[in-house]
Short mmCIF file of C-alpha atoms in Angstrom, two decimals:
data_model
loop_
_atom_site.label_atom_id
_atom_site.label_comp_id
_atom_site.label_asym_id
_atom_site.label_seq_id
_atom_site.Cartn_x
_atom_site.Cartn_y
_atom_site.Cartn_z
CA UNK A 1 1.67 -66.14 2.16
CA UNK A 2 0.72 -67.41 5.65
CA UNK A 3 0.04 -65.20 8.68
CA UNK A 4 3.10 -64.08 10.55
CA UNK A 5 1.23 -63.58 13.86
CA UNK A 6 1.98 -66.22 16.56
CA UNK A 7 -0.58 -69.04 16.98
CA UNK A 8 -2.16 -68.83 20.37
CA UNK A 9 -1.36 -71.69 22.74
CA UNK A 10 -4.63 -73.99 23.30
CA UNK A 11 -6.16 -73.83 26.71
CA UNK A 12 -5.65 -76.91 28.99
CA UNK A 13 -8.15 -79.68 28.80
CA UNK A 14 -10.80 -79.52 31.78
CA UNK A 15 -10.54 -83.19 32.82
CA UNK A 16 -6.75 -83.94 33.03
CA UNK A 17 -6.40 -86.74 35.42
CA UNK A 18 -3.44 -85.28 37.06
CA UNK A 19 -5.40 -82.22 37.95
CA UNK A 20 -8.68 -83.66 39.79
CA UNK A 21 -9.23 -80.75 41.88
CA UNK A 22 -8.97 -77.89 39.39
CA UNK A 23 -11.86 -75.85 40.27
CA UNK A 24 -12.07 -73.65 37.14
CA UNK A 25 -10.36 -74.14 33.64
CA UNK A 26 -7.48 -71.73 33.15
CA UNK A 27 -8.07 -68.37 31.23
CA UNK A 28 -7.25 -68.82 27.57
CA UNK A 29 -4.53 -66.75 26.34
CA UNK A 30 -5.37 -63.21 25.17
CA UNK A 31 -6.02 -63.11 21.43
CA UNK A 32 -3.47 -61.11 19.40
CA UNK A 33 -3.96 -57.27 19.91
CA UNK A 34 -6.12 -55.94 17.19
CA UNK A 35 -3.60 -53.00 16.57
CA UNK A 36 -0.69 -55.27 16.55
CA UNK A 37 2.06 -53.74 14.15
CA UNK A 38 2.06 -54.93 10.61
CA UNK A 39 5.06 -56.61 9.25
CA UNK A 40 6.35 -56.14 5.75
CA UNK A 41 8.65 -58.34 3.62
CA UNK A 42 11.58 -56.16 2.59
CA UNK A 43 13.69 -56.64 -0.66
CA UNK A 44 16.10 -54.07 -2.23
CA UNK A 45 18.21 -53.98 -5.32
CA UNK A 46 21.03 -51.26 -6.21
CA UNK A 47 21.26 -49.79 -9.52
CA UNK A 48 23.59 -47.58 -11.64
CA UNK A 49 22.42 -45.14 -14.41
CA UNK A 50 25.04 -43.36 -16.74
CA UNK A 51 24.28 -39.91 -17.68
CA UNK A 52 23.88 -39.23 -21.41
CA UNK A 53 26.38 -36.41 -20.93
CA UNK A 54 28.39 -35.54 -17.70
CA UNK A 55 26.63 -33.05 -15.41
CA UNK A 56 29.04 -30.23 -14.73
CA UNK A 57 28.40 -28.14 -11.53
CA UNK A 58 30.55 -26.40 -9.01
CA UNK A 59 30.82 -29.64 -7.12
CA UNK A 60 32.54 -31.21 -10.13
CA UNK A 61 31.56 -33.73 -12.81
CA UNK A 62 28.97 -36.33 -12.23
CA UNK A 63 28.85 -39.24 -14.61
CA UNK A 64 26.92 -42.03 -12.75
CA UNK A 65 23.79 -42.03 -10.80
CA UNK A 66 23.82 -44.80 -8.17
CA UNK A 67 20.76 -45.70 -6.12
CA UNK A 68 18.59 -48.29 -4.63
CA UNK A 69 15.03 -49.51 -5.45
CA UNK A 70 13.32 -51.09 -2.36
CA UNK A 71 10.08 -53.06 -2.14
CA UNK A 72 7.78 -53.67 0.70
CA UNK A 73 5.06 -56.62 0.66
CA UNK A 74 2.37 -56.86 3.22
CA UNK A 75 0.34 -60.00 4.27
CA UNK A 76 -2.58 -58.99 2.38
CA UNK A 77 -0.66 -58.74 -1.17
CA UNK A 78 -0.06 -55.06 -0.95
CA UNK A 79 3.10 -53.73 -2.65
CA UNK A 80 5.03 -50.54 -1.98
CA UNK A 81 8.04 -49.30 -3.95
CA UNK A 82 10.49 -46.69 -2.84
CA UNK A 83 13.84 -45.34 -3.88
CA UNK A 84 17.01 -44.28 -2.11
CA UNK A 85 18.92 -41.85 -4.21
CA UNK A 86 21.70 -40.26 -2.13
CA UNK A 87 23.87 -37.25 -3.11
CA UNK A 88 26.57 -37.41 -0.50
CA UNK A 89 28.36 -34.20 -1.59
CA UNK A 90 25.10 -32.52 -1.27
CA UNK A 91 24.67 -33.41 2.34
CA UNK A 92 23.01 -36.89 2.32
CA UNK A 93 24.54 -40.23 3.45
CA UNK A 94 26.74 -41.95 0.97
CA UNK A 95 25.73 -44.91 -1.39
CA UNK A 96 27.89 -47.26 0.76
CA UNK A 97 26.13 -46.02 4.06
CA UNK A 98 22.75 -46.51 2.41
CA UNK A 99 23.56 -50.02 1.17
CA UNK A 100 25.02 -50.97 4.65
CA UNK A 101 21.91 -50.00 6.21
CA UNK A 102 19.61 -52.05 3.90
CA UNK A 103 22.06 -54.88 4.22
CA UNK A 104 21.82 -55.07 7.97
CA UNK A 105 17.82 -54.97 7.99
CA UNK A 106 16.06 -58.23 8.47
CA UNK A 107 13.82 -59.51 5.58
CA UNK A 108 10.78 -58.61 7.69
CA UNK A 109 10.36 -55.25 9.07
CA UNK A 110 7.69 -52.94 10.70
CA UNK A 111 6.56 -49.31 10.67
CA UNK A 112 8.72 -48.91 13.73
CA UNK A 113 11.84 -50.06 11.95
CA UNK A 114 11.04 -47.20 9.24
CA UNK A 115 10.10 -44.37 11.61
CA UNK A 116 13.36 -45.08 13.63
CA UNK A 117 15.59 -44.53 10.60
CA UNK A 118 18.24 -42.05 11.98
CA UNK A 119 18.38 -38.39 10.64
CA UNK A 120 22.00 -39.26 9.41
CA UNK A 121 20.33 -41.36 6.69
CA UNK A 122 17.85 -38.69 5.06
CA UNK A 123 17.74 -40.55 1.57
CA UNK A 124 16.88 -43.88 3.36
CA UNK A 125 14.10 -42.15 5.48
CA UNK A 126 12.47 -40.77 2.15
CA UNK A 127 12.79 -44.06 0.38
CA UNK A 128 11.28 -46.24 3.15
CA UNK A 129 8.57 -43.84 4.16
CA UNK A 130 7.41 -43.10 0.63
CA UNK A 131 7.22 -47.01 0.05
CA UNK A 132 5.12 -47.30 3.04
CA UNK A 133 2.79 -44.37 1.95
CA UNK A 134 2.34 -46.09 -1.46
CA UNK A 135 1.40 -49.34 0.40
CA UNK A 136 -1.49 -47.63 2.11
CA UNK A 137 -2.65 -45.19 -0.66
CA UNK A 138 -3.74 -47.45 -3.36
CA UNK A 139 -2.50 -44.93 -5.82
CA UNK A 140 -1.12 -47.40 -8.44
CA UNK A 141 -4.55 -49.00 -8.77
CA UNK A 142 -5.57 -52.61 -8.00
CA UNK A 143 -3.21 -54.01 -10.37
CA UNK A 144 -0.33 -52.26 -8.76
CA UNK A 145 -1.00 -52.55 -5.17
CA UNK A 146 -2.33 -56.16 -5.08
CA UNK A 147 0.18 -58.82 -6.00
CA UNK A 148 1.15 -57.31 -9.35
CA UNK A 149 4.61 -58.09 -10.60
CA UNK A 150 4.05 -55.37 -13.14
CA UNK A 151 3.40 -52.70 -10.62
CA UNK A 152 6.22 -50.53 -11.87
CA UNK A 153 4.32 -50.02 -15.07
CA UNK A 154 1.78 -47.87 -13.22
CA UNK A 155 4.48 -45.12 -12.84
CA UNK A 156 4.38 -42.33 -15.22
CA UNK A 157 7.87 -42.52 -16.82
CA UNK A 158 8.02 -38.81 -17.76
CA UNK A 159 5.97 -36.30 -15.72
CA UNK A 160 3.61 -36.67 -12.77
CA UNK A 161 -0.15 -37.27 -14.17
CA UNK A 162 -1.51 -34.19 -12.41
CA UNK A 163 1.44 -31.80 -13.46
CA UNK A 164 1.95 -30.46 -17.01
CA UNK A 165 5.24 -30.31 -18.58
CA UNK A 166 4.81 -26.47 -18.67
CA UNK A 167 5.06 -26.75 -14.79
CA UNK A 168 8.46 -28.43 -14.93
CA UNK A 169 11.69 -26.47 -15.03
CA UNK A 170 14.11 -27.88 -17.66
CA UNK A 171 17.64 -28.24 -16.68
CA UNK A 172 20.26 -26.55 -18.81
CA UNK A 173 23.84 -27.56 -18.79
CA UNK A 174 26.65 -25.30 -17.81
CA UNK A 175 28.43 -23.29 -20.45
CA UNK A 176 27.30 -22.47 -23.93
CA UNK A 177 25.68 -25.89 -24.42
CA UNK A 178 22.46 -24.20 -22.98
CA UNK A 179 22.24 -22.17 -26.08
CA UNK A 180 21.61 -25.27 -28.09
CA UNK A 181 19.58 -27.19 -25.42
CA UNK A 182 16.62 -24.76 -24.56
CA UNK A 183 14.91 -24.87 -27.91
CA UNK A 184 14.27 -28.57 -27.87
CA UNK A 185 12.83 -28.32 -24.33
CA UNK A 186 10.73 -25.42 -25.31
CA UNK A 187 9.40 -27.54 -28.09
CA UNK A 188 8.40 -30.27 -25.64
CA UNK A 189 6.39 -27.77 -23.44
CA UNK A 190 8.97 -26.41 -20.96
CA UNK A 191 8.54 -22.75 -20.06
CA UNK A 192 10.89 -22.38 -17.19
CA UNK A 193 14.58 -23.23 -17.44
CA UNK A 194 17.56 -23.48 -14.90
CA UNK A 195 21.04 -22.92 -16.01
CA UNK A 196 24.15 -23.95 -14.14
CA UNK A 197 26.49 -21.12 -13.28
CA UNK A 198 29.84 -20.83 -11.13
CA UNK A 199 31.51 -23.50 -13.36
CA UNK A 200 33.42 -21.34 -15.83
CA UNK A 201 35.02 -17.95 -15.38
CA UNK A 202 32.36 -15.28 -14.45
CA UNK A 203 33.32 -13.09 -17.57
CA UNK A 204 32.60 -15.99 -19.84
CA UNK A 205 29.42 -16.97 -18.19
CA UNK A 206 28.11 -13.40 -18.18
CA UNK A 207 28.59 -13.25 -21.78
CA UNK A 208 26.67 -16.56 -22.34
CA UNK A 209 24.01 -15.16 -20.09
CA UNK A 210 23.54 -12.34 -22.34
CA UNK A 211 23.14 -14.40 -25.40
CA UNK A 212 20.81 -16.71 -23.63
CA UNK A 213 18.52 -13.92 -22.38
CA UNK A 214 18.20 -12.66 -25.94
CA UNK A 215 17.54 -16.01 -27.27
CA UNK A 216 15.00 -17.40 -24.82
CA UNK A 217 11.25 -16.29 -25.67
CA UNK A 218 9.87 -13.42 -23.88
CA UNK A 219 7.44 -15.51 -21.91
CA UNK A 220 10.11 -17.92 -20.56
CA UNK A 221 11.53 -17.86 -16.95
CA UNK A 222 15.09 -18.52 -16.17
CA UNK A 223 16.68 -19.71 -12.96
CA UNK A 224 20.43 -19.50 -12.27
CA UNK A 225 21.90 -22.25 -10.13
CA UNK A 226 25.39 -21.59 -8.60
CA UNK A 227 25.56 -24.48 -6.42
CA UNK A 228 27.43 -22.40 -3.76
CA UNK A 229 30.22 -21.69 -6.25
CA UNK A 230 30.30 -17.88 -6.15
CA UNK A 231 32.28 -15.52 -4.05
CA UNK A 232 30.44 -12.72 -2.34
CA UNK A 233 31.69 -10.23 -4.97
CA UNK A 234 30.66 -12.58 -7.80
CA UNK A 235 27.09 -13.02 -6.29
CA UNK A 236 26.89 -9.33 -6.03
CA UNK A 237 27.75 -8.97 -9.74
CA UNK A 238 25.20 -11.62 -10.69
CA UNK A 239 22.34 -10.11 -8.75
CA UNK A 240 23.22 -6.56 -10.06
CA UNK A 241 23.26 -7.84 -13.56
CA UNK A 242 19.94 -9.59 -13.08
CA UNK A 243 18.50 -6.51 -11.54
CA UNK A 244 19.56 -4.51 -14.50
CA UNK A 245 18.06 -7.04 -16.91
CA UNK A 246 14.73 -6.69 -15.01
CA UNK A 247 14.83 -2.87 -15.70
CA UNK A 248 15.53 -3.29 -19.39
CA UNK A 249 12.22 -2.60 -21.26
CA UNK A 250 13.42 -4.39 -24.18
CA UNK A 251 13.71 -7.74 -22.35
CA UNK A 252 10.56 -9.34 -20.91
CA UNK A 253 12.29 -12.53 -19.72
CA UNK A 254 11.77 -13.14 -16.13
CA UNK A 255 14.92 -14.18 -13.90
CA UNK A 256 13.04 -16.10 -11.28
CA UNK A 257 15.95 -16.32 -8.86
CA UNK A 258 19.56 -17.25 -8.23
CA UNK A 259 19.96 -20.52 -6.28
CA UNK A 260 22.45 -21.03 -3.61
CA UNK A 261 25.05 -18.22 -4.70
CA UNK A 262 27.19 -18.62 -1.77
CA UNK A 263 28.58 -21.89 0.15
CA UNK A 264 26.51 -23.37 2.88
CA UNK A 265 28.61 -21.73 5.77
CA UNK A 266 27.62 -18.28 4.32
CA UNK A 267 23.97 -17.86 5.19
CA UNK A 268 24.56 -14.55 6.78
CA UNK A 269 25.96 -13.21 3.22
CA UNK A 270 22.96 -14.51 1.50
CA UNK A 271 20.60 -12.92 3.96
CA UNK A 272 22.33 -9.69 3.41
CA UNK A 273 22.44 -9.85 -0.38
CA UNK A 274 18.70 -10.88 -0.34
CA UNK A 275 17.88 -7.46 1.19
CA UNK A 276 20.06 -5.39 -1.33
CA UNK A 277 18.42 -6.82 -4.52
CA UNK A 278 15.11 -7.15 -6.21
CA UNK A 279 16.13 -10.61 -7.73
CA UNK A 280 15.25 -13.41 -5.38
CA UNK A 281 17.58 -15.78 -3.76
CA UNK A 282 16.82 -19.29 -3.21
CA UNK A 283 18.65 -21.61 -0.68
CA UNK A 284 19.54 -25.21 -2.08
CA UNK A 285 22.58 -26.85 -0.58
CA UNK A 286 21.97 -24.91 2.76
CA UNK A 287 18.67 -26.71 3.19
CA UNK A 288 19.44 -30.19 1.73
CA UNK A 289 18.18 -32.05 4.76
CA UNK A 290 15.22 -31.16 7.05
CA UNK A 291 17.66 -30.41 10.01
CA UNK A 292 19.44 -27.91 7.78
CA UNK A 293 16.20 -26.38 6.51
CA UNK A 294 14.86 -25.85 10.11
CA UNK A 295 18.15 -24.41 11.09
CA UNK A 296 18.22 -21.75 8.27
CA UNK A 297 14.46 -20.89 9.18
CA UNK A 298 15.40 -20.36 12.86
CA UNK A 299 18.28 -18.13 11.62
CA UNK A 300 15.75 -15.96 9.81
CA UNK A 301 15.57 -17.20 6.21
CA UNK A 302 12.22 -16.31 4.77
CA UNK A 303 13.06 -16.55 1.05
CA UNK A 304 12.82 -19.46 -1.22
CA UNK A 305 13.70 -22.98 0.02
CA UNK A 306 14.68 -25.51 -2.69
CA UNK A 307 13.57 -28.93 -1.55
CA UNK A 308 15.04 -32.07 -2.85
CA UNK A 309 12.58 -34.69 -1.53
CA UNK A 310 14.94 -37.59 -2.26
CA UNK A 311 17.35 -36.46 0.29
CA UNK A 312 15.24 -34.12 2.57
CA UNK A 313 14.57 -36.92 5.19
CA UNK A 314 11.29 -37.94 6.49
CA UNK A 315 8.19 -36.88 4.33
CA UNK A 316 5.85 -36.99 7.37
CA UNK A 317 8.23 -34.50 9.29
CA UNK A 318 8.54 -32.30 6.32
CA UNK A 319 4.72 -32.07 6.07
CA UNK A 320 4.46 -31.16 9.61
CA UNK A 321 7.03 -28.38 9.53
CA UNK A 322 5.53 -26.93 6.23
CA UNK A 323 2.01 -26.92 7.80
CA UNK A 324 3.31 -25.01 10.77
CA UNK A 325 5.36 -22.51 8.65
CA UNK A 326 4.01 -22.29 5.18
CA UNK A 327 7.37 -21.79 3.65
CA UNK A 328 7.95 -20.81 0.03
CA UNK A 329 9.20 -23.89 -1.73
CA UNK A 330 10.47 -25.08 -5.01
CA UNK A 331 10.85 -28.88 -5.34
CA UNK A 332 13.80 -30.32 -7.26
CA UNK A 333 15.07 -33.66 -8.51
CA UNK A 334 18.08 -35.73 -7.36
CA UNK A 335 18.08 -37.51 -10.73
CA UNK A 336 16.00 -40.34 -9.42
CA UNK A 337 14.02 -42.94 -11.38
CA UNK A 338 10.22 -42.81 -11.96
CA UNK A 339 9.62 -44.61 -8.59
CA UNK A 340 11.36 -41.93 -6.46
CA UNK A 341 10.03 -39.12 -8.89
CA UNK A 342 6.48 -40.08 -8.28
CA UNK A 343 6.80 -39.95 -4.36
CA UNK A 344 8.68 -36.54 -4.69
CA UNK A 345 6.01 -35.06 -7.01
CA UNK A 346 3.31 -36.15 -4.55
CA UNK A 347 4.95 -33.97 -1.85
CA UNK A 348 5.44 -31.12 -4.48
CA UNK A 349 1.65 -31.09 -5.19
CA UNK A 350 0.88 -31.01 -1.39
CA UNK A 351 3.52 -28.53 -0.12
CA UNK A 352 3.75 -25.80 -2.72
CA UNK A 353 1.97 -22.36 -2.10
CA UNK A 354 3.19 -20.24 -5.14
CA UNK A 355 2.86 -22.70 -8.09
CA UNK A 356 6.52 -22.41 -8.84
CA UNK A 357 7.70 -24.87 -11.65
CA UNK A 358 9.12 -28.01 -10.16
CA UNK A 359 12.68 -28.87 -11.02
CA UNK A 360 12.14 -32.24 -12.31
CA UNK A 361 12.73 -31.53 -16.17
CA UNK A 362 15.95 -33.79 -16.21
CA UNK A 363 14.96 -36.78 -18.31
CA UNK A 364 17.02 -35.64 -21.15
CA UNK A 365 20.09 -36.32 -19.12
CA UNK A 366 19.40 -40.17 -19.16
CA UNK A 367 18.64 -42.84 -21.79
CA UNK A 368 15.16 -44.20 -21.60
CA UNK A 369 14.62 -46.04 -18.38
CA UNK A 370 11.33 -48.05 -18.69
CA UNK A 371 12.90 -51.50 -19.82
CA UNK A 372 15.72 -51.68 -17.26
CA UNK A 373 13.56 -50.42 -14.41
CA UNK A 374 10.92 -52.93 -15.30
CA UNK A 375 13.44 -55.80 -15.32
CA UNK A 376 14.87 -54.56 -11.98
CA UNK A 377 11.64 -54.52 -10.40
CA UNK A 378 10.52 -57.86 -11.68
CA UNK A 379 13.54 -59.43 -10.24
CA UNK A 380 13.05 -58.01 -6.86
#
């Protein structure tokens, strides 16, 4: 690929006949500035993935994951891959808004373009910035970063190379399905599990919870994720139940935290509950984007922050905030492909203080991705 920099205009000849009295030759034009901003060729391709089984949460049923794979190429043959995986009902832009943004971009963009993506498009911010970071990091190895059409093969399709399966939290479906699911995940190496609550009647879920806590091995950890679906009284009952479980000498299972028990607009209630009970509360939907996270911190939240890198926004701005405030984080998936997962787990390894399991044990919700992802990448 040829250089994209403008060709300097040649200086005027010294002996032009129509300029006989020219005392000195004109100054040649300035050469291109050595720090001139790099341009990147930009391509993108949307994808659709169907869940093996519908994901039931308080937000409803989720059957299909839509997203966008993007590719940046520089003039030296470098390649950067990124992923835009919105969850609009969680606080990000819609898939349509993300597509519209990609469609209106030129085929060649700069870093300035990327860092100017507005905060209203957090999934786009993450996708473009992580592609740019991969471009400069050489993390894929020479075959991946230099002109390799098979660059996506360098992605670990299951877990991050530096993180063992035991450091992943395996997601259990809502309801009694969880009683059958945990065992196969345990055999794969998972030791922390997250179970969806706030989907069925609380009396039913509490009964299943009792069975689950007696079924899981003593060394397991369990997280409960309400997705903002509990009332104050229900959250109170769940926390009371978890505290009682902790006090039961016959059960060694650890309830690590309850995730987002109340809706986003009830931060005050969650702050209050966090002071009454020993069982920890983690914010999730309340801190979906970096702007929301900063707002909750400023309102006094010092508990656990669940960060979904795929929709949080700018990775560079998140790093800056974390370095200033050293918040207690748990990193979690947005059901992205291996491309987005690798970038998300890179952030998780950088910005975690307490070695909490990362919430990326979700592969069992999809069929194998390697073939179709490879094909999509090769066609970009």
